[in-house]
Short mmCIF file of C-alpha atoms in Angstrom, two decimals:
data_model
loop_
_atom_site.label_atom_id
_atom_site.label_comp_id
_atom_site.label_asym_id
_atom_site.label_seq_id
_atom_site.Cartn_x
_atom_site.Cartn_y
_atom_site.Cartn_z
CA UNK A 274 15.99 -31.64 10.18
CA UNK A 275 18.13 -32.57 13.47
CA UNK A 276 17.25 -30.28 16.54
CA UNK A 277 19.97 -31.04 18.54
CA UNK A 278 21.85 -28.49 19.56
CA UNK A 279 19.70 -25.38 18.17
CA UNK A 280 17.45 -23.00 20.38
CA UNK A 281 14.15 -22.75 18.87
CA UNK A 282 12.12 -18.51 19.37
CA UNK A 283 8.79 -19.51 19.20
CA UNK A 284 6.38 -16.37 17.98
CA UNK A 285 3.01 -16.96 19.31
CA UNK A 286 0.43 -15.83 18.62
CA UNK A 287 0.96 -14.65 15.01
CA UNK A 288 -1.19 -10.96 15.74
CA UNK A 289 -2.79 -8.77 13.96
CA UNK A 290 -4.10 -11.48 11.86
CA UNK A 291 -7.90 -14.23 12.27
CA UNK A 292 -7.07 -17.15 13.50
CA UNK A 293 -4.67 -18.19 15.73
CA UNK A 294 -1.38 -19.65 14.94
CA UNK A 295 2.42 -19.39 15.59
CA UNK A 296 5.96 -18.98 14.63
CA UNK A 297 8.84 -21.29 15.22
CA UNK A 298 12.66 -20.55 14.56
CA UNK A 299 15.85 -22.88 14.71
CA UNK A 300 18.89 -20.95 15.13
CA UNK A 301 22.71 -22.72 15.40
CA UNK A 302 25.11 -21.49 18.26
CA UNK A 303 25.72 -18.43 15.80
CA UNK A 304 22.06 -17.16 15.74
CA UNK A 305 22.02 -18.15 12.19
CA UNK A 306 18.97 -19.15 11.54
CA UNK A 307 18.51 -22.87 10.23
CA UNK A 308 14.06 -23.22 10.08
CA UNK A 309 11.40 -20.59 10.27
CA UNK A 310 7.95 -22.28 9.87
CA UNK A 311 4.42 -20.93 10.23
CA UNK A 312 1.95 -23.55 12.81
CA UNK A 313 -1.31 -23.27 12.54
CA UNK A 314 -2.40 -25.34 16.18
CA UNK A 315 -6.56 -24.68 15.59
CA UNK A 316 -8.55 -27.55 13.80
CA UNK A 317 -12.23 -27.22 12.55
CA UNK A 318 -13.51 -29.99 10.86
CA UNK A 319 -16.50 -28.81 8.98
CA UNK A 320 -15.50 -30.83 5.95
CA UNK A 321 -16.24 -33.70 7.91
CA UNK A 322 -18.83 -32.09 10.27
CA UNK A 323 -21.80 -30.62 7.95
CA UNK A 324 -21.34 -34.44 6.43
CA UNK A 325 -25.47 -36.12 6.79
CA UNK A 326 -26.35 -32.12 6.49
CA UNK A 327 -29.20 -31.62 3.29
CA UNK A 328 -27.26 -29.75 1.06
CA UNK A 329 -30.04 -26.56 1.48
CA UNK A 330 -28.84 -25.74 4.64
CA UNK A 331 -24.92 -26.12 3.77
CA UNK A 332 -24.33 -22.03 2.75
CA UNK A 333 -25.25 -20.60 6.05
CA UNK A 334 -23.66 -23.67 7.37
CA UNK A 335 -20.08 -23.50 5.90
CA UNK A 336 -19.85 -19.71 6.39
CA UNK A 337 -19.70 -20.11 9.92
CA UNK A 338 -15.81 -21.04 9.62
CA UNK A 339 -15.22 -17.17 9.69
CA UNK A 340 -16.68 -13.91 10.87
CA UNK A 341 -14.71 -11.83 8.43
CA UNK A 342 -15.17 -13.81 4.89
CA UNK A 343 -18.59 -15.64 5.78
CA UNK A 344 -19.36 -14.08 2.27
CA UNK A 345 -17.19 -15.75 0.98
CA UNK A 346 -17.96 -19.25 1.93
CA UNK A 347 -21.85 -18.47 1.81
CA UNK A 348 -21.43 -17.56 -2.20
CA UNK A 349 -18.92 -20.26 -2.72
CA UNK A 350 -21.50 -23.77 -0.83
CA UNK A 351 -24.06 -21.20 -2.90
CA UNK A 352 -22.95 -21.79 -5.82
CA UNK A 353 -21.79 -25.10 -5.38
CA UNK A 354 -25.41 -25.63 -4.56
CA UNK A 355 -26.95 -24.19 -7.71
CA UNK A 356 -24.82 -27.31 -9.60
CA UNK A 357 -26.79 -29.73 -7.27
CA UNK A 358 -30.42 -28.11 -8.20
CA UNK A 359 -29.58 -27.90 -11.76
CA UNK A 360 -29.15 -23.63 -11.37
CA UNK A 361 -26.10 -23.14 -12.61
CA UNK A 362 -27.13 -20.52 -15.02
CA UNK A 363 -29.54 -17.64 -12.31
CA UNK A 364 -31.28 -15.43 -12.62
CA UNK A 365 -29.92 -11.47 -13.95
CA UNK A 366 -31.14 -10.00 -10.30
CA UNK A 367 -29.82 -13.44 -8.70
CA UNK A 368 -26.66 -13.33 -10.62
CA UNK A 369 -26.49 -9.26 -10.13
CA UNK A 370 -27.49 -8.95 -6.01
CA UNK A 371 -24.72 -11.80 -4.87
CA UNK A 372 -21.94 -10.15 -7.23
CA UNK A 373 -22.72 -6.93 -5.19
CA UNK A 374 -22.77 -8.89 -2.25
CA UNK A 375 -19.17 -10.29 -3.30
CA UNK A 376 -17.90 -7.02 -3.73
CA UNK A 377 -19.19 -5.45 -0.84
CA UNK A 378 -17.58 -8.54 1.38
CA UNK A 379 -13.95 -7.26 -0.85
CA UNK A 380 -14.90 -4.02 0.17
CA UNK A 381 -15.30 -4.78 3.89
CA UNK A 382 -12.32 -7.03 4.51
CA UNK A 383 -9.57 -5.79 2.02
CA UNK A 384 -10.02 -2.50 4.36
CA UNK A 385 -10.24 -4.25 7.65
CA UNK A 386 -6.97 -5.21 6.94
CA UNK A 387 -5.36 -2.35 5.81
CA UNK A 388 -6.43 0.23 7.73
CA UNK A 389 -6.60 -1.66 11.09
CA UNK A 390 -4.07 -4.56 10.26
CA UNK A 391 -1.59 -3.86 7.99
CA UNK A 392 -0.96 0.14 8.08
CA UNK A 393 0.22 0.54 11.32
CA UNK A 394 4.10 -1.64 10.28
CA UNK A 395 3.51 0.79 6.98
CA UNK A 396 3.16 4.08 8.91
CA UNK A 397 5.03 3.74 12.21
CA UNK A 398 8.06 1.05 10.87
CA UNK A 399 8.26 -2.29 11.16
CA UNK A 400 10.95 -1.71 14.67
CA UNK A 401 8.74 0.31 16.19
CA UNK A 402 7.31 -0.03 19.76
CA UNK A 403 4.97 -2.59 21.24
CA UNK A 404 2.10 -1.25 21.80
CA UNK A 405 2.33 1.55 19.19
CA UNK A 406 1.82 -0.90 16.53
CA UNK A 407 -2.19 -1.17 16.66
CA UNK A 408 -5.30 0.57 15.38
CA UNK A 409 -5.75 3.22 18.43
CA UNK A 410 -2.57 4.87 17.53
CA UNK A 411 -3.25 4.99 13.75
CA UNK A 412 -6.20 7.05 14.86
CA UNK A 413 -4.45 9.21 17.56
CA UNK A 414 -1.77 10.64 14.73
CA UNK A 415 -3.71 9.96 11.28
CA UNK A 416 -7.25 10.21 12.72
CA UNK A 417 -8.29 10.76 9.24
CA UNK A 418 -6.79 8.40 8.36
CA UNK A 419 -8.94 5.72 10.52
CA UNK A 420 -11.99 6.69 10.19
CA UNK A 421 -11.99 6.77 6.10
CA UNK A 422 -11.30 2.82 6.95
CA UNK A 423 -14.03 2.40 9.73
CA UNK A 424 -15.99 4.29 7.43
CA UNK A 425 -15.21 2.40 4.23
CA UNK A 426 -15.44 -1.12 5.79
CA UNK A 427 -18.87 0.23 7.21
CA UNK A 428 -20.21 1.04 3.93
CA UNK A 429 -18.98 -2.77 2.85
CA UNK A 430 -20.72 -4.21 5.72
CA UNK A 431 -24.64 -2.46 5.19
CA UNK A 432 -23.88 -3.95 1.24
CA UNK A 433 -24.19 -6.73 2.56
CA UNK A 434 -26.69 -6.63 5.36
CA UNK A 435 -28.77 -5.71 1.97
CA UNK A 436 -28.27 -8.41 0.16
CA UNK A 437 -27.67 -11.51 2.62
CA UNK A 438 -30.10 -9.94 5.13
CA UNK A 439 -27.42 -9.59 8.31
CA UNK A 440 -24.10 -8.48 7.92
CA UNK A 441 -22.15 -11.62 8.88
CA UNK A 442 -23.62 -15.04 8.74
CA UNK A 443 -26.75 -13.81 6.68
CA UNK A 444 -28.85 -16.00 4.85
CA UNK A 445 -30.00 -14.05 0.87
CA UNK A 446 -27.68 -16.92 -1.07
CA UNK A 447 -29.64 -20.05 -1.59
CA UNK A 448 -29.11 -22.79 -3.81
CA UNK A 449 -30.91 -21.51 -7.18
CA UNK A 450 -30.92 -17.73 -7.08
CA UNK A 451 -31.22 -15.86 -4.10
CA UNK A 452 -34.00 -14.40 -1.04
CA UNK A 453 -34.63 -10.59 -1.65
CA UNK A 454 -34.06 -7.84 -3.79
CA UNK A 455 -32.50 -4.04 -3.74
CA UNK A 456 -35.13 -1.49 -2.53
CA UNK A 457 -35.19 1.35 -3.80
CA UNK A 458 -34.49 3.00 -0.43
CA UNK A 459 -31.59 0.73 0.13
CA UNK A 460 -30.07 1.83 -3.14
CA UNK A 461 -30.66 5.76 -3.12
CA UNK A 462 -28.61 4.96 0.48
CA UNK A 463 -26.34 3.65 -1.30
CA UNK A 464 -25.66 6.10 -4.13
CA UNK A 465 -25.60 8.88 -1.90
CA UNK A 466 -22.30 7.68 -0.50
CA UNK A 467 -20.51 6.51 -3.71
CA UNK A 468 -18.83 9.18 -4.23
CA UNK A 469 -16.92 9.58 -0.70
CA UNK A 470 -16.70 5.87 -0.88
CA UNK A 471 -14.89 6.18 -4.24
CA UNK A 472 -11.99 9.30 -2.88
CA UNK A 473 -11.32 7.28 0.08
CA UNK A 474 -10.45 4.27 -1.58
CA UNK A 475 -8.24 6.18 -4.43
CA UNK A 476 -6.87 7.73 -1.65
CA UNK A 477 -6.16 4.45 0.14
CA UNK A 478 -4.40 2.67 -3.15
CA UNK A 479 -1.99 6.22 -2.97
CA UNK A 480 -0.39 5.22 -0.02
CA UNK A 481 0.01 1.65 -0.61
CA UNK A 482 1.89 2.39 -4.23
CA UNK A 483 3.66 5.56 -2.87
CA UNK A 484 5.08 3.11 0.20
CA UNK A 485 6.01 0.60 -2.50
CA UNK A 486 8.01 2.67 -4.96
CA UNK A 487 9.37 4.37 -1.19
CA UNK A 488 10.54 1.92 0.05
CA UNK A 489 11.59 -0.31 -3.71
CA UNK A 490 14.86 -1.54 -2.11
CA UNK A 491 12.82 -2.94 0.53
CA UNK A 492 10.02 -4.76 -0.93
CA UNK A 493 12.94 -6.36 -3.73
CA UNK A 494 13.68 -8.93 -0.61
CA UNK A 495 11.44 -8.34 1.72
CA UNK A 496 10.26 -12.15 1.75
CA UNK A 497 10.20 -11.87 -2.01
CA UNK A 498 10.89 -14.82 -4.23
CA UNK A 499 9.58 -15.90 -7.76
CA UNK A 500 6.98 -18.15 -7.99
CA UNK A 501 3.47 -19.16 -9.54
CA UNK A 502 -0.11 -17.51 -9.16
CA UNK A 503 -3.48 -19.05 -9.78
CA UNK A 504 -6.91 -17.61 -9.91
CA UNK A 505 -9.87 -17.31 -11.32
CA UNK A 506 -10.05 -15.01 -14.43
CA UNK A 507 -13.48 -13.98 -17.00
CA UNK A 508 -14.03 -15.53 -20.81
CA UNK A 509 -11.79 -12.52 -21.88
CA UNK A 510 -9.27 -12.60 -18.78
CA UNK A 511 -10.71 -9.65 -17.43
CA UNK A 512 -10.57 -10.02 -13.75
CA UNK A 513 -13.63 -11.91 -12.20
CA UNK A 514 -13.76 -12.15 -8.21
CA UNK A 515 -17.04 -13.50 -8.54
CA UNK A 516 -16.72 -16.56 -11.73
CA UNK A 517 -14.69 -17.46 -14.39
CA UNK A 518 -12.08 -19.81 -15.32
CA UNK A 519 -8.88 -21.27 -13.58
CA UNK A 520 -5.80 -19.72 -14.65
CA UNK A 521 -2.24 -20.50 -13.29
CA UNK A 522 0.80 -18.68 -14.61
CA UNK A 523 5.12 -19.48 -14.25
CA UNK A 524 7.42 -16.64 -12.43
CA UNK A 525 7.74 -15.29 -16.47
CA UNK A 526 4.41 -15.14 -16.94
CA UNK A 527 4.69 -18.12 -18.99
CA UNK A 528 1.10 -19.31 -18.78
CA UNK A 529 0.73 -23.32 -16.32
CA UNK A 530 -2.68 -23.72 -17.70
CA UNK A 531 -5.93 -21.89 -18.33
CA UNK A 532 -9.42 -21.87 -18.94
CA UNK A 533 -10.22 -24.70 -16.88
CA UNK A 534 -13.87 -25.19 -15.62
CA UNK A 535 -14.27 -25.44 -12.09
CA UNK A 536 -15.41 -29.03 -12.26
CA UNK A 537 -11.94 -30.15 -13.47
CA UNK A 538 -10.68 -28.63 -10.83
CA UNK A 539 -8.97 -31.79 -9.34
CA UNK A 540 -7.55 -32.39 -13.00
CA UNK A 541 -5.07 -29.92 -11.43
CA UNK A 542 -4.60 -29.21 -8.58
CA UNK A 543 -3.36 -32.05 -5.75
CA UNK A 544 -2.27 -31.51 -2.21
CA UNK A 545 -0.39 -33.05 0.47
CA UNK A 546 -0.05 -33.18 4.57
CA UNK A 547 2.25 -32.60 6.65
CA UNK A 548 3.03 -33.25 10.29
CA UNK A 549 3.63 -30.19 11.55
CA UNK A 550 0.56 -28.24 9.90
CA UNK A 551 -2.76 -28.54 10.47
CA UNK A 552 -2.78 -26.65 6.64
CA UNK A 553 -2.26 -28.43 3.53
CA UNK A 554 0.02 -27.45 0.92
CA UNK A 555 -1.63 -27.35 -3.03
CA UNK A 556 0.52 -27.74 -5.86
CA UNK A 557 0.16 -28.16 -9.61
CA UNK A 558 -0.48 -32.11 -10.34
CA UNK A 559 1.50 -31.08 -13.49
CA UNK A 560 4.65 -29.40 -11.91
CA UNK A 561 4.40 -31.69 -8.82
CA UNK A 562 5.03 -30.71 -4.62
CA UNK A 563 8.17 -29.37 -5.29
CA UNK A 564 7.83 -26.73 -7.42
CA UNK A 565 4.21 -27.02 -8.41
CA UNK A 566 3.34 -24.68 -5.30
CA UNK A 567 2.33 -20.93 -6.13
CA UNK A 568 0.09 -18.05 -4.74
CA UNK A 569 -3.15 -16.26 -4.53
CA UNK A 570 -4.91 -13.69 -3.72
CA UNK A 571 -4.53 -10.00 -4.49
CA UNK A 572 -1.07 -10.40 -5.69
CA UNK A 573 -1.99 -13.35 -8.03
CA UNK A 574 -4.91 -11.88 -9.51
CA UNK A 575 -3.40 -8.82 -10.53
CA UNK A 576 -0.83 -10.74 -11.97
CA UNK A 577 -3.22 -13.46 -13.74
CA UNK A 578 -4.96 -11.37 -15.04
CA UNK A 579 -5.21 -9.25 -18.57
CA UNK A 580 -7.17 -6.41 -17.85
CA UNK A 581 -10.06 -4.75 -14.70
CA UNK A 582 -13.03 -3.64 -16.40
CA UNK A 583 -13.83 -1.41 -14.66
CA UNK A 584 -11.30 2.25 -15.65
CA UNK A 585 -9.80 3.06 -12.84
CA UNK A 586 -9.10 0.09 -11.33
CA UNK A 587 -7.41 -0.58 -15.01
CA UNK A 588 -5.45 2.45 -15.01
CA UNK A 589 -3.99 1.18 -11.47
CA UNK A 590 -3.74 -1.78 -12.76
CA UNK A 591 -1.35 -1.04 -15.42
CA UNK A 592 0.68 0.86 -13.80
CA UNK A 593 1.43 -1.37 -11.22
CA UNK A 594 2.67 -4.09 -14.00
CA UNK A 595 4.76 -1.27 -15.30
CA UNK A 596 7.02 -1.82 -12.26
CA UNK A 597 8.25 -5.15 -14.16
CA UNK A 598 8.09 -4.28 -16.73
CA UNK A 599 4.82 -7.01 -17.68
CA UNK A 600 6.76 -10.00 -15.65
CA UNK A 601 4.52 -10.83 -12.92
CA UNK A 602 4.84 -8.46 -9.52
CA UNK A 603 6.62 -11.22 -6.86
CA UNK A 604 7.14 -8.80 -4.53
CA UNK A 605 5.83 -9.43 -0.84
CA UNK A 606 5.12 -6.37 0.24
CA UNK A 607 3.12 -5.78 -3.11
CA UNK A 608 -0.11 -7.57 -2.10
CA UNK A 609 -0.80 -4.25 -0.15
CA UNK A 610 -0.81 -2.56 -3.17
CA UNK A 611 -2.91 -4.47 -5.52
CA UNK A 612 -5.11 -5.24 -2.70
CA UNK A 613 -5.96 -0.95 -2.40
CA UNK A 614 -6.17 -1.75 -6.70
CA UNK A 615 -9.03 -4.45 -6.17
CA UNK A 616 -10.36 -2.44 -3.21
CA UNK A 617 -10.87 0.42 -5.75
CA UNK A 618 -12.68 -1.87 -8.41
CA UNK A 619 -14.53 -3.86 -5.92
CA UNK A 620 -16.32 0.18 -5.23
CA UNK A 621 -16.61 0.63 -9.19
CA UNK A 622 -18.85 -2.54 -9.59
CA UNK A 623 -21.11 -1.72 -6.80
CA UNK A 624 -21.77 1.90 -8.45
CA UNK A 625 -22.36 0.09 -11.76
CA UNK A 626 -23.80 -2.13 -9.86
CA UNK A 627 -26.85 -0.06 -7.67
CA UNK A 628 -27.82 1.99 -11.35
CA UNK A 629 -28.48 -1.84 -12.80
CA UNK A 630 -32.72 -2.46 -12.31
CA UNK A 631 -32.36 -5.98 -12.53
CA UNK A 632 -31.18 -5.34 -8.63
CA UNK A 633 -35.17 -4.67 -8.04
CA UNK A 634 -36.36 -7.32 -9.79
CA UNK A 635 -38.85 -10.49 -8.35
CA UNK A 636 -37.51 -13.17 -10.73
CA UNK A 637 -35.11 -14.90 -7.41
CA UNK A 638 -34.72 -18.23 -7.74
CA UNK A 639 -34.74 -21.03 -10.87
CA UNK A 640 -34.53 -25.05 -10.84
CA UNK A 641 -33.06 -26.88 -13.35
CA UNK A 642 -32.05 -31.31 -13.50
CA UNK A 643 -30.93 -33.15 -9.87
CA UNK A 644 -27.22 -34.02 -9.72
CA UNK A 645 -25.07 -36.10 -7.18
CA UNK A 646 -21.77 -33.50 -7.47
CA UNK A 647 -20.66 -29.99 -8.23
CA UNK A 648 -17.44 -28.25 -7.50
CA UNK A 649 -17.65 -23.90 -7.14
CA UNK A 650 -14.82 -21.59 -7.31
CA UNK A 651 -15.13 -18.14 -6.40
CA UNK A 652 -12.39 -15.38 -5.31
CA UNK A 653 -12.06 -14.68 -1.84
CA UNK A 654 -10.68 -11.37 -0.55
CA UNK A 655 -8.00 -13.75 0.31
CA UNK A 656 -7.86 -15.48 -2.63
CA UNK A 657 -9.02 -18.45 -4.54
CA UNK A 658 -11.19 -20.20 -2.71
CA UNK A 659 -12.78 -23.90 -4.07
CA UNK A 660 -16.03 -25.99 -2.54
CA UNK A 661 -16.45 -29.41 -3.83
CA UNK A 662 -19.39 -31.49 -2.42
CA UNK A 663 -20.89 -34.53 -2.98
CA UNK A 664 -24.82 -35.29 -2.21
CA UNK A 665 -26.84 -38.67 -2.08
CA UNK A 666 -30.86 -38.99 -2.61
CA UNK A 667 -31.75 -38.21 0.40
CA UNK A 668 -30.35 -34.75 0.20
CA UNK A 669 -27.92 -35.51 1.86
CA UNK A 670 -24.36 -34.23 1.71
CA UNK A 671 -21.74 -36.95 1.44
CA UNK A 672 -18.58 -35.30 0.98
CA UNK A 673 -17.39 -31.47 1.36
CA UNK A 674 -13.86 -30.71 0.04
CA UNK A 675 -12.54 -27.22 1.13
CA UNK A 676 -9.72 -25.40 -0.22
CA UNK A 677 -9.14 -22.10 1.12
CA UNK A 678 -7.15 -19.38 -0.25
CA UNK A 679 -4.88 -19.23 3.26
CA UNK A 680 -4.21 -22.91 2.82
CA UNK A 681 -2.79 -22.53 -1.15
CA UNK A 682 -0.44 -19.26 0.08
CA UNK A 683 0.44 -21.83 2.80
CA UNK A 684 3.49 -22.49 1.49
CA UNK A 685 4.36 -19.68 -0.03
CA UNK A 686 4.29 -18.28 3.42
CA UNK A 687 6.45 -20.27 4.99
CA UNK A 688 8.73 -19.51 1.61
CA UNK A 689 7.90 -15.56 2.94
CA UNK A 690 9.45 -16.56 6.77
CA UNK A 691 12.12 -18.37 6.03
CA UNK A 692 13.48 -15.30 3.64
CA UNK A 693 13.36 -13.23 6.00
CA UNK A 694 14.17 -14.92 9.24
CA UNK A 695 17.85 -15.24 6.80
CA UNK A 696 17.29 -12.23 5.78
CA UNK A 697 17.20 -10.00 9.18
CA UNK A 698 17.47 -12.27 11.88
CA UNK A 699 20.21 -14.26 10.95
CA UNK A 700 23.66 -14.44 12.80
CA UNK A 701 21.93 -10.82 15.27
CA UNK A 702 24.15 -10.71 18.13
CA UNK A 703 20.50 -10.30 20.20
CA UNK A 704 17.03 -11.12 18.47
CA UNK A 705 14.49 -8.84 19.61
CA UNK A 706 11.55 -8.73 19.76
CA UNK A 707 11.65 -5.60 16.41
CA UNK A 708 12.83 -8.28 14.75
CA UNK A 709 10.31 -10.66 15.45
CA UNK A 710 7.95 -8.44 14.36
CA UNK A 711 9.44 -8.06 10.74
CA UNK A 712 7.90 -11.91 10.48
CA UNK A 713 4.80 -11.73 11.06
CA UNK A 714 5.23 -8.11 8.80
CA UNK A 715 5.75 -11.29 6.39
CA UNK A 716 3.20 -13.07 7.31
CA UNK A 717 0.74 -10.18 7.50
CA UNK A 718 1.05 -9.32 3.40
CA UNK A 719 -0.71 -12.13 2.68
CA UNK A 720 -4.08 -11.23 5.28
CA UNK A 721 -3.99 -14.58 6.03
CA UNK A 722 -7.53 -16.24 7.46
CA UNK A 723 -5.93 -18.45 9.72
CA UNK A 724 -9.33 -20.31 10.68
CA UNK A 725 -10.67 -20.85 7.02
CA UNK A 726 -7.61 -22.70 6.21
CA UNK A 727 -7.32 -25.87 9.07
CA UNK A 728 -8.66 -28.18 7.42
CA UNK A 729 -6.45 -31.74 6.91
CA UNK A 730 -6.58 -34.78 4.53
CA UNK A 731 -7.47 -38.32 6.78
CA UNK A 732 -6.04 -38.64 9.82
CA UNK A 733 -4.12 -36.40 11.80
CA UNK A 734 -2.12 -37.73 14.05
CA UNK A 735 -2.01 -37.93 17.60
CA UNK A 736 -0.16 -38.11 20.25
CA UNK A 737 -0.80 -38.58 24.47
CA UNK A 738 2.32 -38.01 26.98
CA UNK A 739 1.34 -39.23 30.00
CA UNK A 740 3.97 -37.48 32.49
CA UNK A 741 4.56 -37.45 36.44
CA UNK A 742 5.38 -35.13 38.79
CA UNK A 743 8.50 -34.90 38.00
CA UNK A 744 8.27 -33.81 33.81
CA UNK A 745 9.65 -37.74 33.15
CA UNK A 746 7.30 -39.35 30.16
CA UNK A 747 5.91 -42.63 31.43
CA UNK A 748 3.80 -43.81 28.49
CA UNK A 749 3.02 -41.90 25.23
CA UNK A 750 0.30 -43.54 23.04
CA UNK A 751 0.44 -42.13 18.73
CA UNK A 752 -1.56 -42.70 15.69
CA UNK A 753 -0.95 -41.75 12.26
#
């Protein structure tokens, strides 16, 4: 796109998200939006530097991608290493301890996003003064709400500590199983608090539901568009955040693919690179890059599953789907409602698991026939997470491919900010800070983890410029 005669607005950094990113908006002389893009300005390179490391280190290494959702990477890598050691079928204790860890992670991550990051926009409005758009202001005006958010996240973090050994960057999942069970005192402590946690989860769901229904006209147009959706589902098509097969649906809810084994994910998903972002752009192969992009995360999971196997969350899902008469819900702001349905689901699953005596079992690890390649998929809080590894005869990793949730949402987030910019910024005589916050609100609905998503295929372009004191470019070297 030619940029001559256009002026550029930049939002940097994008606030109240994990990681570092910016938005660039190009305007013509009449302040009409010509282009809006989300740029990722950091690069991590985990896929490269874990090569050469022994496979048993991978679940601990790759979780350093993030301090917000390390459990997702820890467990997905552990699932992949289960396959490497031939241990896909874990013991009941190992399987359920991992699931407990994962639901604790889902609870704490969703609580963090909803209460700490998104709630200022929902409670005070997109145009609120910048000094009010933060969790401190929420705590000052909605003390009980802030306390519930903090305590829900604390509960999830304590679940993680009890199952992984630490709240952040734990070591609980190992190839073939888990390295500890849940003690009776730990179990009883969590059960003492579960009724209150459930009540707070119900209240949070009510807030998200009522916000959407009370602002339905806004929700229908605010960065919304029809799209494909992708997630894993359980054997009966139910929501399963830990294990399942791939399902993708189109904008009408018709299945594009279904029942795809994680080992066959490359038959379904491809990725492309664009020069202006360190994030890749995944798409469904059978459709192609132009129309095959898709959404992942809470909204996609609620759209793709046939049911939720916990009663209160299932009732909430049915009401959610009734808003669109059973068709997929494409409202970007409805991510918040779907996220709180999942939060209640996580609480219900945690309670079920805490009453399961298998958590006190002592058979923790299994092994089988060694493999040299395996792929694993789970549902991280932000969406479908792919980990794929090859390991040589010396037990060293030779290849790693990670498709992270936020990477899959890259194209949808860019489309959302383009739509919001065109609707709310185009033609405005003055582009104010509150107007620019509308763009950030659209990004925050996806709860992106930009650190996790900064990967690339092949060699990244690098341009080095030599500039004199007056700003004149003396020389420039570029690689592609």
